[in-house]
Short mmCIF file of C-alpha atoms in Angstrom, two decimals:
data_model
loop_
_atom_site.label_atom_id
_atom_site.label_comp_id
_atom_site.label_asym_id
_atom_site.label_seq_id
_atom_site.Cartn_x
_atom_site.Cartn_y
_atom_site.Cartn_z
CA MET A 319 75.14 42.48 238.82
CA LYS A 320 72.61 45.15 239.69
CA VAL A 321 73.29 48.82 239.06
CA ALA A 322 74.02 50.88 242.19
CA LYS A 323 71.20 53.07 243.51
CA ASP A 324 73.25 56.24 243.00
CA LEU A 325 73.62 55.51 239.29
CA VAL A 326 69.95 54.57 238.97
CA ALA A 327 68.93 57.86 240.57
CA ALA A 328 71.33 59.92 238.46
CA SER A 329 70.17 58.33 235.21
CA ALA A 330 66.44 58.25 235.95
CA THR A 331 65.43 61.58 234.43
CA PRO A 332 67.25 61.20 231.09
CA MET A 333 66.07 57.60 230.79
CA VAL A 334 62.39 58.46 231.28
CA LEU A 335 62.58 61.54 229.07
CA GLY A 336 64.35 59.48 226.40
CA ILE A 337 61.68 56.80 226.48
CA LEU A 338 58.94 59.41 226.26
CA ALA A 339 60.77 61.07 223.34
CA GLU A 340 60.25 57.78 221.45
CA SER A 341 56.49 57.85 222.11
CA GLU A 342 53.96 58.55 224.83
CA SER A 343 53.62 55.79 227.38
CA TYR A 344 52.16 54.78 230.72
CA GLY A 345 53.90 53.74 233.93
CA TYR A 346 53.99 49.97 233.62
CA ALA A 347 55.15 50.16 229.99
CA ILE A 348 57.94 52.55 230.99
CA LEU A 349 59.08 50.10 233.68
CA ARG A 350 59.08 47.25 231.13
CA ARG A 351 61.04 49.34 228.63
CA ILE A 352 63.71 50.24 231.20
CA ASN A 353 64.04 46.58 232.17
CA GLU A 354 64.28 45.59 228.50
CA LEU A 355 66.86 48.26 227.62
CA SER A 356 69.08 47.29 230.56
CA GLY A 357 68.84 43.54 230.08
CA GLY A 358 67.19 43.33 233.49
CA GLU A 359 70.04 45.13 235.28
CA LEU A 360 67.90 48.16 236.15
CA ASP A 361 65.19 46.88 238.42
CA TRP A 362 62.99 49.93 238.86
CA THR A 363 59.92 49.90 241.06
CA GLU A 364 56.72 51.92 240.92
CA GLY A 365 58.01 53.69 244.04
CA LEU A 366 60.86 55.11 241.97
CA LEU A 367 58.99 55.81 238.74
CA TYR A 368 55.77 57.51 239.80
CA PRO A 369 57.33 60.18 242.05
CA LEU A 370 59.75 60.91 239.20
CA LEU A 371 56.91 61.22 236.67
CA HIS A 372 55.05 63.56 239.02
CA ARG A 373 58.18 65.70 239.48
CA LEU A 374 58.76 65.84 235.71
CA GLU A 375 55.15 66.89 235.27
CA ARG A 376 55.50 69.67 237.89
CA LEU A 377 58.62 70.90 236.08
CA GLY A 378 56.71 71.01 232.79
CA TYR A 379 58.86 68.34 231.14
CA VAL A 380 55.95 65.92 230.66
CA GLU A 381 52.18 66.14 230.40
CA SER A 382 49.71 63.43 231.28
CA SER A 383 46.23 62.42 230.25
CA TRP A 384 43.92 59.57 231.18
CA GLN A 385 43.15 57.25 228.27
CA SER A 386 41.09 54.11 228.05
CA VAL A 387 41.57 51.19 225.72
CA THR A 388 38.57 49.03 224.91
CA GLY A 389 38.28 46.21 227.41
CA GLU A 390 40.98 47.60 229.71
CA ARG A 391 41.00 50.02 232.60
CA LYS A 392 41.99 53.67 232.19
CA ARG A 393 45.70 54.41 232.17
CA LYS A 394 47.55 57.64 232.73
CA TYR A 395 49.69 58.29 229.67
CA TYR A 396 52.68 60.61 229.75
CA ARG A 397 54.17 62.52 226.84
CA ILE A 398 57.24 64.72 226.66
CA THR A 399 56.81 68.47 226.14
CA ASP A 400 59.02 70.88 224.19
CA LYS A 401 60.53 71.92 227.52
CA GLY A 402 61.18 68.24 228.26
CA LEU A 403 62.89 67.76 224.89
CA ALA A 404 65.16 70.72 225.68
CA GLU A 405 65.96 69.21 229.09
CA LEU A 406 66.65 65.84 227.47
CA ALA A 407 69.11 67.49 225.07
CA GLU A 408 70.90 69.13 228.03
CA GLN A 409 70.93 65.88 230.02
CA ARG A 410 72.36 64.06 227.02
CA ARG A 411 75.10 66.67 226.64
CA GLN A 412 76.02 66.24 230.30
CA TRP A 413 75.97 62.43 230.14
CA ASP A 414 78.08 62.47 226.95
CA THR A 415 80.68 64.51 228.87
CA VAL A 416 80.67 62.05 231.78
CA VAL A 417 80.84 58.97 229.53
CA ASP A 418 83.64 60.46 227.42
CA ALA A 419 85.66 61.27 230.55
CA LEU A 420 85.18 57.74 231.92
CA LYS A 421 86.21 56.21 228.61
CA GLU A 422 89.40 58.28 228.68
CA ILE A 423 90.16 57.23 232.24
CA TRP A 424 89.41 53.57 231.64
CA HIS A 425 90.86 53.15 228.16
CA ASP A 426 93.61 50.53 228.46
CA ARG A 427 94.32 51.60 232.05
CA VAL A 428 91.86 49.79 234.27
CA PRO A 429 91.10 46.08 233.77
CA LEU A 430 87.40 45.19 233.57
CA THR A 431 87.97 42.06 235.61
CA VAL A 432 90.33 41.42 238.45
CA ASN A 433 91.62 37.91 239.12
CA PRO A 434 92.65 37.70 242.79
CA LEU A 435 94.63 34.52 242.08
CA GLU A 436 96.66 36.06 239.28
CA GLY A 437 100.38 35.97 239.99
CA LEU A 438 100.10 33.41 242.80
CA ALA A 439 101.13 30.38 240.77
#
C-alpha cells in the first residue's frame, strides 16, 4: 500500500520540518529518513523534496549552506530556523486536531479490513 499523493503533499511540510528539528541534513539523507520512518510507504522523489526545501527556505523556515566532507562532493545542508520551529509547532497542533478527529470517527465504528465474502456462506 502506498500513501495517496494528497496525503503525501499535505504532510510534506511538517515531515521535513520535523526531520530538520532533529538535526540539520541534506536532501538525500532527508529522503532516506522519510522512507525509513514510513517503512517504505512514503516513496518521495527529488522532484517533490527539492521544490519543497526551496519554498521552505523562501518562507524563512529553513536556511541552507554548502558543506564538504573529506573525500566527498559538496552537499547543501538545511537547518530549521526559529521561524521554522514556530511553524512546526503550529503544523503539529493542526495535525493533532485532524488525527484526534479521525480517531474519534474510526474508533470501533469503521472496520480496518473489509471481507467481501463475509456473510456469503
